[in-house]
CSV table of C-alpha atoms and ligand atoms in Angstrom, one decimal:
chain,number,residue,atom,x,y,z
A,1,UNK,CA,55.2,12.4,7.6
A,2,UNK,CA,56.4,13.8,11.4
A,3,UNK,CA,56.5,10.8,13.9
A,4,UNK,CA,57.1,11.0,17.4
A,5,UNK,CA,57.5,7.7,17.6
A,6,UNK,CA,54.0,6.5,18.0
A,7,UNK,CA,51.4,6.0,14.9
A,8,UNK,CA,48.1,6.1,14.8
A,9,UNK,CA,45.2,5.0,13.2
A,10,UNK,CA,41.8,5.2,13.7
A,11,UNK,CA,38.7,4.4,11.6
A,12,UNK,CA,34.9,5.8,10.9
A,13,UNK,CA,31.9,4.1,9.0
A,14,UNK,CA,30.6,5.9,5.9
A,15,UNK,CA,27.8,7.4,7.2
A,16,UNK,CA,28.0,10.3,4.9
A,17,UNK,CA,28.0,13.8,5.6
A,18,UNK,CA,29.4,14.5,9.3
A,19,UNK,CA,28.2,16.9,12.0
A,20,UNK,CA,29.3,18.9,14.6
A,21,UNK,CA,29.2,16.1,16.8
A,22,UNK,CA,31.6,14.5,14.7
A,23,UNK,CA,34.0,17.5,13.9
A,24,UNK,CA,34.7,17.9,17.7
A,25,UNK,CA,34.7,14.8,19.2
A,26,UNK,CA,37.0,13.1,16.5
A,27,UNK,CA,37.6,14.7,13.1
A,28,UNK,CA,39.6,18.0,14.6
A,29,UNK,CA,41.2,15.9,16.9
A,30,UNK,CA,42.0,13.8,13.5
A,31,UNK,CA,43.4,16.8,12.8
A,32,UNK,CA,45.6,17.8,15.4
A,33,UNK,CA,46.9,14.5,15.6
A,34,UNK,CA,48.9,15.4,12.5
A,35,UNK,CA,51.1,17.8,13.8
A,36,UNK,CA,52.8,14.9,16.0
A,37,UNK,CA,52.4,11.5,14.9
A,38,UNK,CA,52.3,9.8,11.5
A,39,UNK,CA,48.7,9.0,11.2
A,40,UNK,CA,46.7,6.7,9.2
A,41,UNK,CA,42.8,7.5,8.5
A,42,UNK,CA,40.5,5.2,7.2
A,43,UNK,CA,37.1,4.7,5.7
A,44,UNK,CA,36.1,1.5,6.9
A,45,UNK,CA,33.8,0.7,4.1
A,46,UNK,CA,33.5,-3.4,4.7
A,47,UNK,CA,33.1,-2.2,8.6
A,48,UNK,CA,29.3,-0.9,7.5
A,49,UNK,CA,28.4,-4.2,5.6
A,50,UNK,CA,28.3,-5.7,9.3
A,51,UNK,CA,24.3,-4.0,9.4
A,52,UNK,CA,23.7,-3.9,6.0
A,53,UNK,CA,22.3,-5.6,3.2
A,54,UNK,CA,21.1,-5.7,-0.4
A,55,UNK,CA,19.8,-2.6,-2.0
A,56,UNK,CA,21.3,-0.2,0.8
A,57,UNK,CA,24.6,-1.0,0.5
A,58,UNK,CA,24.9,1.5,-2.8
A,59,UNK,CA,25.0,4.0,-0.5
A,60,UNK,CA,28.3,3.7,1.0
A,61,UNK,CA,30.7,4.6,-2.7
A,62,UNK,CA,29.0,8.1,-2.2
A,63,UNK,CA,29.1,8.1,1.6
A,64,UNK,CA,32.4,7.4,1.5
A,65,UNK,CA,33.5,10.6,-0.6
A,66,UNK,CA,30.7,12.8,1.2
A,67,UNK,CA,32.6,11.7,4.6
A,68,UNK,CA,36.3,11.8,3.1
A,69,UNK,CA,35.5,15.2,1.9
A,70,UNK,CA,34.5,16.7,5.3
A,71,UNK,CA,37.9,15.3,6.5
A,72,UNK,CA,39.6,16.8,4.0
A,73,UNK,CA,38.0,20.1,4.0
A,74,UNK,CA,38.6,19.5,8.4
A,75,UNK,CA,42.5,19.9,7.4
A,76,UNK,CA,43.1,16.3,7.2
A,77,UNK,CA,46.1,16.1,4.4
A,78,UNK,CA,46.7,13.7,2.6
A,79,UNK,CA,50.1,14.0,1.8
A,80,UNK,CA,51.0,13.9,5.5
A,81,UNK,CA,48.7,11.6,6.4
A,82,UNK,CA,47.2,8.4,5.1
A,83,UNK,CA,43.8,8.6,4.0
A,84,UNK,CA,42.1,5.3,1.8
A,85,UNK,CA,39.0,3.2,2.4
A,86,UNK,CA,39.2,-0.1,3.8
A,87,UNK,CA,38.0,-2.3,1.0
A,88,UNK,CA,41.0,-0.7,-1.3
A,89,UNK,CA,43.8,-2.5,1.2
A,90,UNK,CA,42.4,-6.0,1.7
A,91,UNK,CA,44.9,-7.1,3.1
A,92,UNK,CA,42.8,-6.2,6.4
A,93,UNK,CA,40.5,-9.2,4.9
A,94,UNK,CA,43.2,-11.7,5.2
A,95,UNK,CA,45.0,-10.8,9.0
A,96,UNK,CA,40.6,-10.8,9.8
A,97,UNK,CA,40.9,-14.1,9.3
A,98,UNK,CA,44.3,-15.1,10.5
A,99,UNK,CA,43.5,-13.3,13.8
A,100,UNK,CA,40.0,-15.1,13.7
A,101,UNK,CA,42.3,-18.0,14.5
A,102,UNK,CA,43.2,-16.9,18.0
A,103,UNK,CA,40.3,-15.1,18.8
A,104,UNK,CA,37.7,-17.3,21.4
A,105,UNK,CA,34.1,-17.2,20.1
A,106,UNK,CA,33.4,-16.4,23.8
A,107,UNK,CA,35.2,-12.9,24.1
A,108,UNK,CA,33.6,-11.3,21.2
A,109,UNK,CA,29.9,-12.7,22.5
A,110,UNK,CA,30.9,-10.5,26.0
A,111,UNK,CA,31.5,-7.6,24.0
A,112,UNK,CA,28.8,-5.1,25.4
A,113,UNK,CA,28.7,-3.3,22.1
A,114,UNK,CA,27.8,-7.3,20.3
A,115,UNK,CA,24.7,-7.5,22.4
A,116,UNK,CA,23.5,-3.7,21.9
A,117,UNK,CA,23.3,-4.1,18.3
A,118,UNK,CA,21.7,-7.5,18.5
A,119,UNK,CA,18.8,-6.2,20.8
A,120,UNK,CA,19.1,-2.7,18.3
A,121,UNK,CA,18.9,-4.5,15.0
A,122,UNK,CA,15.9,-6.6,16.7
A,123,UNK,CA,17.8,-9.9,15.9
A,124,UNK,CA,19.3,-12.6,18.2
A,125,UNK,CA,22.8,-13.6,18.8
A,126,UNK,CA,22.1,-16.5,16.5
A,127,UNK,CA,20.4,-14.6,13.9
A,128,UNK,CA,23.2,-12.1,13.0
A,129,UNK,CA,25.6,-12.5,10.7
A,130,UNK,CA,29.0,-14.3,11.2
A,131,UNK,CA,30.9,-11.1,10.0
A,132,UNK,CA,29.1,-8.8,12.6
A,133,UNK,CA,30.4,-11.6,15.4
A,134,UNK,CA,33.8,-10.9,14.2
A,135,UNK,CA,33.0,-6.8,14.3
A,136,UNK,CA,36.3,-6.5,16.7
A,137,UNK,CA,38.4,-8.6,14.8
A,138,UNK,CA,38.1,-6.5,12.0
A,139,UNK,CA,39.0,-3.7,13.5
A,140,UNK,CA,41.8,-5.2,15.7
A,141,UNK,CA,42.8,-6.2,12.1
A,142,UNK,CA,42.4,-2.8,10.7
A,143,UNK,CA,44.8,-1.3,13.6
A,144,UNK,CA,47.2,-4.1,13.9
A,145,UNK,CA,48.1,-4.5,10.0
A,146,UNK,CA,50.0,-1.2,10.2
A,147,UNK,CA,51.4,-1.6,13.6
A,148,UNK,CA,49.4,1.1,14.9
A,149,UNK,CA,49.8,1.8,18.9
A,150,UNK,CA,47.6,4.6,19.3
A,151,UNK,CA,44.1,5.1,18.2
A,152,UNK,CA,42.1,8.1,19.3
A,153,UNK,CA,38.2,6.9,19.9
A,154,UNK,CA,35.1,7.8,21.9
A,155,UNK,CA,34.6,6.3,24.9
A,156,UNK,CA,32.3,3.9,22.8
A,157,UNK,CA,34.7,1.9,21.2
A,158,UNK,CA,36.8,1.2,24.5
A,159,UNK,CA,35.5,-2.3,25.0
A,160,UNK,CA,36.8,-3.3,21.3
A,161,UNK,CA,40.2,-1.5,22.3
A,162,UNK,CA,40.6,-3.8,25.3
A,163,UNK,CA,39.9,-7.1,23.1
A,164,UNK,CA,42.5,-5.2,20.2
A,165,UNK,CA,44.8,-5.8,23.1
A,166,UNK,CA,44.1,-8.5,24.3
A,167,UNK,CA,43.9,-10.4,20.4
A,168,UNK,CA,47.5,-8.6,19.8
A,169,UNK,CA,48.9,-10.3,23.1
A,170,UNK,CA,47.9,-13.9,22.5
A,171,UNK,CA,49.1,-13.6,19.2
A,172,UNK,CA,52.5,-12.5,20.2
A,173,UNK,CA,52.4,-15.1,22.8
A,174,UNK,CA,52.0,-17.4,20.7
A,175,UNK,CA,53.9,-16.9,17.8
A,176,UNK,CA,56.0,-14.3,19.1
A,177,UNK,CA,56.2,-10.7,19.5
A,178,UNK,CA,55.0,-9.4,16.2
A,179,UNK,CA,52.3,-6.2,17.4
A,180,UNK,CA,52.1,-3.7,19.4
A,181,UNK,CA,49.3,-3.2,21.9
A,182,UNK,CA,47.4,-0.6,20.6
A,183,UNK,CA,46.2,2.1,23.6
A,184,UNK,CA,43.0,4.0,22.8
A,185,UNK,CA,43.2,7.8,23.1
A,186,UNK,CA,40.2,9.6,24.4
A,187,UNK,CA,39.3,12.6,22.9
A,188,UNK,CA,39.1,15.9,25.2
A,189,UNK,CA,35.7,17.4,24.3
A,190,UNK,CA,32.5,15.3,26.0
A,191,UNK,CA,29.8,14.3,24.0
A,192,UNK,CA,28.0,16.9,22.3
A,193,UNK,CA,24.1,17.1,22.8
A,194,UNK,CA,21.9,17.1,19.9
A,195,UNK,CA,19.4,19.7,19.0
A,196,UNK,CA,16.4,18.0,21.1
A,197,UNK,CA,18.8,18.3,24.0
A,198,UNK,CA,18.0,14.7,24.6
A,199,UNK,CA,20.6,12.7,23.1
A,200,UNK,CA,23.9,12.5,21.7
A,201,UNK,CA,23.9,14.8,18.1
A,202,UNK,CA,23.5,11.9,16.1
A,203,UNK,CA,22.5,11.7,12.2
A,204,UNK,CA,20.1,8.6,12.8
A,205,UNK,CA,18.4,10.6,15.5
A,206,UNK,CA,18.1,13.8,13.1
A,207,UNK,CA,19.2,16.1,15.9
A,208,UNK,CA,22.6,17.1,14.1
A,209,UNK,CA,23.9,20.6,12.5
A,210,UNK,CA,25.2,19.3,9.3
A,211,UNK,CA,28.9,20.8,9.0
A,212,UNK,CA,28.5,21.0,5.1
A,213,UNK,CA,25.2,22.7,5.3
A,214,UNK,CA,24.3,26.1,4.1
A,215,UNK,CA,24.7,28.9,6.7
A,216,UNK,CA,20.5,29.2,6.1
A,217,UNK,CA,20.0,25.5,6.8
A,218,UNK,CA,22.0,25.6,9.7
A,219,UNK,CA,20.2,29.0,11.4
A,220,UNK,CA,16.9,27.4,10.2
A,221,UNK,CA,18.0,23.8,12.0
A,222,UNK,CA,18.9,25.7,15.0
A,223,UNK,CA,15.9,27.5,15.4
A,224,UNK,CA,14.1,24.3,15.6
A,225,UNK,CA,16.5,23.2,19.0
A,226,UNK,CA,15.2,22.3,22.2
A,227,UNK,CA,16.2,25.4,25.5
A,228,UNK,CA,15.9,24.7,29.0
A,229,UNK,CA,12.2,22.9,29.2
A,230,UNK,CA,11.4,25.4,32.3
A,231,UNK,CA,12.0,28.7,30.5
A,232,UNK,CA,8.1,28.7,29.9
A,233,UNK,CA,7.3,32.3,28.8
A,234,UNK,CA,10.0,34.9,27.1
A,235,UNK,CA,9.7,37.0,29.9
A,236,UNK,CA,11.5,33.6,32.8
A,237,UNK,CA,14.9,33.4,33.0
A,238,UNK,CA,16.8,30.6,31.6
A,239,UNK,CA,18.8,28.2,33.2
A,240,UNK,CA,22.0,27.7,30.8
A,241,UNK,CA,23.4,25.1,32.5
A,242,UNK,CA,20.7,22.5,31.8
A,243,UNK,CA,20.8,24.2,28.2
A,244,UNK,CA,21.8,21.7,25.5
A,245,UNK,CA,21.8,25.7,23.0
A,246,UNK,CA,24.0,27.5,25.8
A,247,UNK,CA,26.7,24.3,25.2
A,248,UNK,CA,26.5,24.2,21.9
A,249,UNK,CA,27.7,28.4,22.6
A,250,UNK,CA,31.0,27.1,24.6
A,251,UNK,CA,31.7,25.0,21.7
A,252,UNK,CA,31.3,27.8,19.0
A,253,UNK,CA,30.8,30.9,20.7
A,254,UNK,CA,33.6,30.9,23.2
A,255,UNK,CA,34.1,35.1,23.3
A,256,UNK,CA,30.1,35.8,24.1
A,257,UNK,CA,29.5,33.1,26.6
A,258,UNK,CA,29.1,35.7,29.6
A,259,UNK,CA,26.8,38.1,27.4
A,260,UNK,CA,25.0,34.8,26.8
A,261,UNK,CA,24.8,33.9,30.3
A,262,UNK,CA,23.6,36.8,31.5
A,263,UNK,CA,20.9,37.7,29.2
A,264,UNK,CA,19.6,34.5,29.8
A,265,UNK,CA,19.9,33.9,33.4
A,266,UNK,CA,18.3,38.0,33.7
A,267,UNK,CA,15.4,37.0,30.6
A,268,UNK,CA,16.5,39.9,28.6
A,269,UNK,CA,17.6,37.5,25.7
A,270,UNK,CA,15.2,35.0,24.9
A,271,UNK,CA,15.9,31.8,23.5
A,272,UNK,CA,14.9,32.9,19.6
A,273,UNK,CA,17.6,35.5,19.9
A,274,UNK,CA,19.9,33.6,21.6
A,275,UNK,CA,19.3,30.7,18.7
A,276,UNK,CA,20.2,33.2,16.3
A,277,UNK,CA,23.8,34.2,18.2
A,278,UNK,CA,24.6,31.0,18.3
A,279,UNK,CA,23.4,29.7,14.4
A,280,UNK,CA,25.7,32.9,14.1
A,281,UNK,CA,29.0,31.6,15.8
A,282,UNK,CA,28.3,28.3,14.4
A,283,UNK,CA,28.3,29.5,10.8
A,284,UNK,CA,31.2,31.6,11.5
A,285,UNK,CA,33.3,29.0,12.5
A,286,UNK,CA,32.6,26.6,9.8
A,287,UNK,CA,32.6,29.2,7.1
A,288,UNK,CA,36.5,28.3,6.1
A,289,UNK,CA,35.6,24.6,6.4
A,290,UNK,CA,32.6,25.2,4.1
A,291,UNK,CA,34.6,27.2,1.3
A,292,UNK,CA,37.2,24.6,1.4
A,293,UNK,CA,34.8,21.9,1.2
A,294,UNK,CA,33.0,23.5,-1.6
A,295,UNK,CA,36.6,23.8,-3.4
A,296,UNK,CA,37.8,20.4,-3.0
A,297,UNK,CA,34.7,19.1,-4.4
A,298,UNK,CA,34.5,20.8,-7.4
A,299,UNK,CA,38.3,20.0,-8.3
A,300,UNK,CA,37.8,16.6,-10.6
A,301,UNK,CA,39.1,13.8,-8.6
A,302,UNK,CA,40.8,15.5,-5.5
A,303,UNK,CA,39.1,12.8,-3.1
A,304,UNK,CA,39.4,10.1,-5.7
A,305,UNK,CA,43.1,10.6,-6.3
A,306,UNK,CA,43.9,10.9,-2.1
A,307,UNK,CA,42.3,7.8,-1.9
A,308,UNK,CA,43.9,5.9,-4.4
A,309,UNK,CA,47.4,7.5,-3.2
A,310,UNK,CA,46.4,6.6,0.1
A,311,UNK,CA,45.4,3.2,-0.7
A,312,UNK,CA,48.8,2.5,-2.7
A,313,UNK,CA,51.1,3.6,0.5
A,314,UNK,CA,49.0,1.7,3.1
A,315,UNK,CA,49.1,-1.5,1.0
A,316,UNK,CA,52.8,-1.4,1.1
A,317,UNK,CA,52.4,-1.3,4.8
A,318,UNK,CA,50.0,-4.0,4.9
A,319,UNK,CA,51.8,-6.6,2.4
A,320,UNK,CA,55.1,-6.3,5.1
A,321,UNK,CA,52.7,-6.9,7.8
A,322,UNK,CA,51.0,-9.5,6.2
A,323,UNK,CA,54.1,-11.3,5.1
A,324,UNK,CA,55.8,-11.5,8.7
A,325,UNK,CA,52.3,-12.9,9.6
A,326,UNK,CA,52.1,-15.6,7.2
A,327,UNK,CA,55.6,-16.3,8.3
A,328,UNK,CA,55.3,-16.5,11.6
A,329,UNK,CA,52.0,-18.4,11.2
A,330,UNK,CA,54.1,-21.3,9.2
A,331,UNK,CA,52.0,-21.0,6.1
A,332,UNK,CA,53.1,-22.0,3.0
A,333,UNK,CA,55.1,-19.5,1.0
A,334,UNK,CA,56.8,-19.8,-2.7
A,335,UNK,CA,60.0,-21.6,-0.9
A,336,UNK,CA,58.4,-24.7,0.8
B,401,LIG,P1,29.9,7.7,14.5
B,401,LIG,O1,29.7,7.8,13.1
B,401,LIG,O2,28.7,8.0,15.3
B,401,LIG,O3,30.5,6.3,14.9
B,401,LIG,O4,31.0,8.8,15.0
B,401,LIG,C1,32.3,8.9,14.4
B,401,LIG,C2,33.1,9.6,15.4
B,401,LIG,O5,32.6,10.8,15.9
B,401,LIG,C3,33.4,8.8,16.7
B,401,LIG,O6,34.8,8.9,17.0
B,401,LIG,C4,32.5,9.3,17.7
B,401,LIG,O7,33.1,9.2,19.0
B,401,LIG,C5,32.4,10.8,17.3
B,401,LIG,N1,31.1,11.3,17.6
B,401,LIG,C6,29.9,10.9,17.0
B,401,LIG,N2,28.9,11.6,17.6
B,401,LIG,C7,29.4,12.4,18.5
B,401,LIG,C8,28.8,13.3,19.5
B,401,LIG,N3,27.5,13.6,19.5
B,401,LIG,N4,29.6,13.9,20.3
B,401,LIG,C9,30.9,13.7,20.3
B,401,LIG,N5,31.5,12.9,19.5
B,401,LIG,C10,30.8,12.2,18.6
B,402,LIG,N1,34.2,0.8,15.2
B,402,LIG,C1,34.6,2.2,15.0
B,402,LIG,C2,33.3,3.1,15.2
B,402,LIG,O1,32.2,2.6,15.0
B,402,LIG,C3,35.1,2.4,13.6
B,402,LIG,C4,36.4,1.7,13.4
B,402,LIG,C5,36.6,0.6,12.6
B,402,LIG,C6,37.7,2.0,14.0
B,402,LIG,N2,37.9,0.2,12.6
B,402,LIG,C7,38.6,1.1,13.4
B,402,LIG,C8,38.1,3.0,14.9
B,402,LIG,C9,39.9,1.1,13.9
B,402,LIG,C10,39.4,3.0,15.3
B,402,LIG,C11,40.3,2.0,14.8
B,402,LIG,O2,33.4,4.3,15.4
C-alpha cells in the first residue's frame, strides 16, 4: 500500500448493482484515491439492517458481491487496497458501543439525515429502531477503528462527518488523545441527474443506467430519458443546458459536446438521435469496465477471496484499535 500520510476509508450500503451515478460521484473517485493514500473500502452490510427487516434482509449476501464486483471491475484492487464487508470485522460492533457511551442521545436526534428517514420510512422518532438512532455512531465506529482521517463522501453524509468529529473529540478529551478527526472529502463531479431529468440517478427512483448492463439495455434505457420539456416538435431547437441527456454527454461524451450542442441548439439533431450518440459514448466508456466485470465474475471466488483477505488485514487493524480502546476505557483485561 502507497501512503501519503493520510488513510482513508469510506463505506457504501449493499444496494446491489451500481450506476453511473455511482461510478462518478464515488466509486472512480474510490479509485483514484489509490494512487495516493492507503485506502480502506467497505461494504457496510450491518449499516442496511438500520431499514430493514425479516424476509428482505437475504438480499444483501448477493448485493454485497453484485456491488463489490462493480468496485472491482471500477479498478478498485485489492491487494492495494482493503476491501471486506462490515459484518466480517466486528470489531466495528464493539467500538459502536463503546462510543455509544460518549455519544448524547440529543446530537444524533438533530441529525437532519435521523429525521428524513423517520418522515421517509413513515415512522416516528419513537417508533424506529434503537440501531437506526445510533446510524452515526456506527459509522463514526466504522472510520475511527482504523484511524482513518479522510473519507471521501457526498455532500449527503456531511452532517454524520461533523458528529464523527465531534464523537472522536470528546473521546479524546476524555480519555485522551486516541483518534484522529476524520475530514470528509467531497467529490469533484456534482450530482448526476437521472433519466427523468427530475431527480438525482438513483436505483430506488428507477432513473439509473445500470453500469453492468448490456450495451442494448443501456441504448434501450436511454431512449426512454426525459430532453428539454420545451423542445416540442423535432423540427424546435433544444435548449442543452436545461438538458438532463446533453449532461449526461459532458460526462461520457466529452470530444462531441460542441457537435452536440449545435445540432441541438440549430434542431438539426433531434433528441432520438442525439439519445443514440450519447447511449453510444456511454457504452464506449464502460465497455472495459464491462469485460472486466464479466471476467472477474466468472473466475470462482475472485470476490469471495478479496473479501476474506480483506477482512483478515482489517481485523488486525481493528483488534490494535480496539485494545488501546478497552485500555484507555479501564475495562477489564486478562491482567486485572
Ligand atoms: P448511495 O448508494 O445512494 O448511498 O450512493 C453511494 C455513493 O454514490 C455515495 O457516495 C453517493 O454520494 C454517490 N452517488 C449516489 N447517487 C449519485 C448521483 N446521482 N450522483 C452522484 N453521486 C451519487
Ligand atoms: N452512510 C454512508 C452512506 O449512506 C455509508 C457509510 C457507512 C460510510 N459507514 C461509512 C461512508 C463510513 C463513509 C465512511 O452513503
Amino acid at each position: 500500500m502507497t501512503t501519503g500520510g493520510h488513510r482513508v476509508f469510506s463505506g457504501m450500503r449493499p444496494s446491489g448493482r451500481l450506476h453511473v451515478g455511482n461510478y462518478v460521484g464515488a466509486l472512480q473517485n474510490w479509485v483514484a484515491m489509490q494512487d495516493e493514500f492507503e485506502c480502506i473500502y467497505c461494504a457496510v452490510d450491518v449499516h442496511a439492517l438500520t431499514d430493514m427487516q425479516g424476509e428482505d434482509t437475504r438480499e444483501i449476501r448477493p448485493n454485497v458481491r453484485e456491488m463489490v464486483l462493480d468496485w472491482l471491475a471500477a479498478g478498485i484492487d485489492p491487494d492495494r487496497s482493503l476491501v471486506f464487508a462490515q459484518s466480517q470485522v466486528p470489531e466495528v460492533m464493539v467500538l459502536h458501543t463503546l462510543l455509544s457511551m460518549v455519544t448524547p442521545l440529543g446530537w444524533l436526534m438533530r441529525v437532519p439525515t435521523f429525521k428524513d428517514k423517520v418522515r421517509q420510512m413513515q415512522e416516528t422518532e419513537e417508533s424506529v429502531s434503537y440501531g437506526l438512532v445510533g446510524y452515526p455512531v456506527l459509522m463514526t465506529a466504522d472510520i475511527i477503528l482504523y484511524k482513518a482521517d479522510t473519507v471521501p463522501v457526498g455532500e449527503d453524509q456531511l452532517p454524520h462527518l461533523e458528529l464523527a468529529r465531534e464523537i472522536a473529540r470528546r473521546f479524546n478529551h476524555l480519555y485522551g488523545p486516541t483518534f484522529p478527526e476524520p475530514q470528509a472529502r467531497l467529490t469533484e463531479v456534482p450530482l448526476v441527474v437521472g433519466l427523468d431529468g427530475a431527480h438525482k440517478m438513483s436505483k430506488s427512483l428507477d432513473n439509473h443506467i445500470e453500469l453492468a448492463a448490456s450495451p442494448e439495455e443501456t441504448t434501450a434505457r436511454i431512449a426512454t430519458a426525459f430532453t428539454d420539456p420545451e423542445r416540442l416538435r423535432r423540427s424546435d431547437p433544444g435548449r442543452p443546458w436545461v438538458c438532463n441527456v446533453y449532461s449526461l454527454h459532458k460526462l461520457f461524451n466529452p470530444g462531441r459536446l460542441d457537435e452536440v450542442y449545435q445540432g441541438c441548439t440549430s434542431a438539426q439533431l433531434g433528441c432520438v438521435e442525439d439519445k443514440r450518440l450519447l447511449a453510444d459514448g456511454v457504452n464506449e466508456n464502460l465497455a472495459a469496465f464491462r469485460e472486466r466485470r464479466s471476467e472477474f465474475e466468472s473466475r470462482p471466488g475472485y470476490v469471495e477471496d478479496a473479501l476474506r483477505e480483506g477482512a483478515r488485514r482489517a481485523q488486525a487493524i481493528a483488534r490494535e484499535t480496539l485494545a488501546e480502546v478497552q485500555e484507555r476505557l479501564g475495562l477489564a483485561s486478562v491482567a486485572l
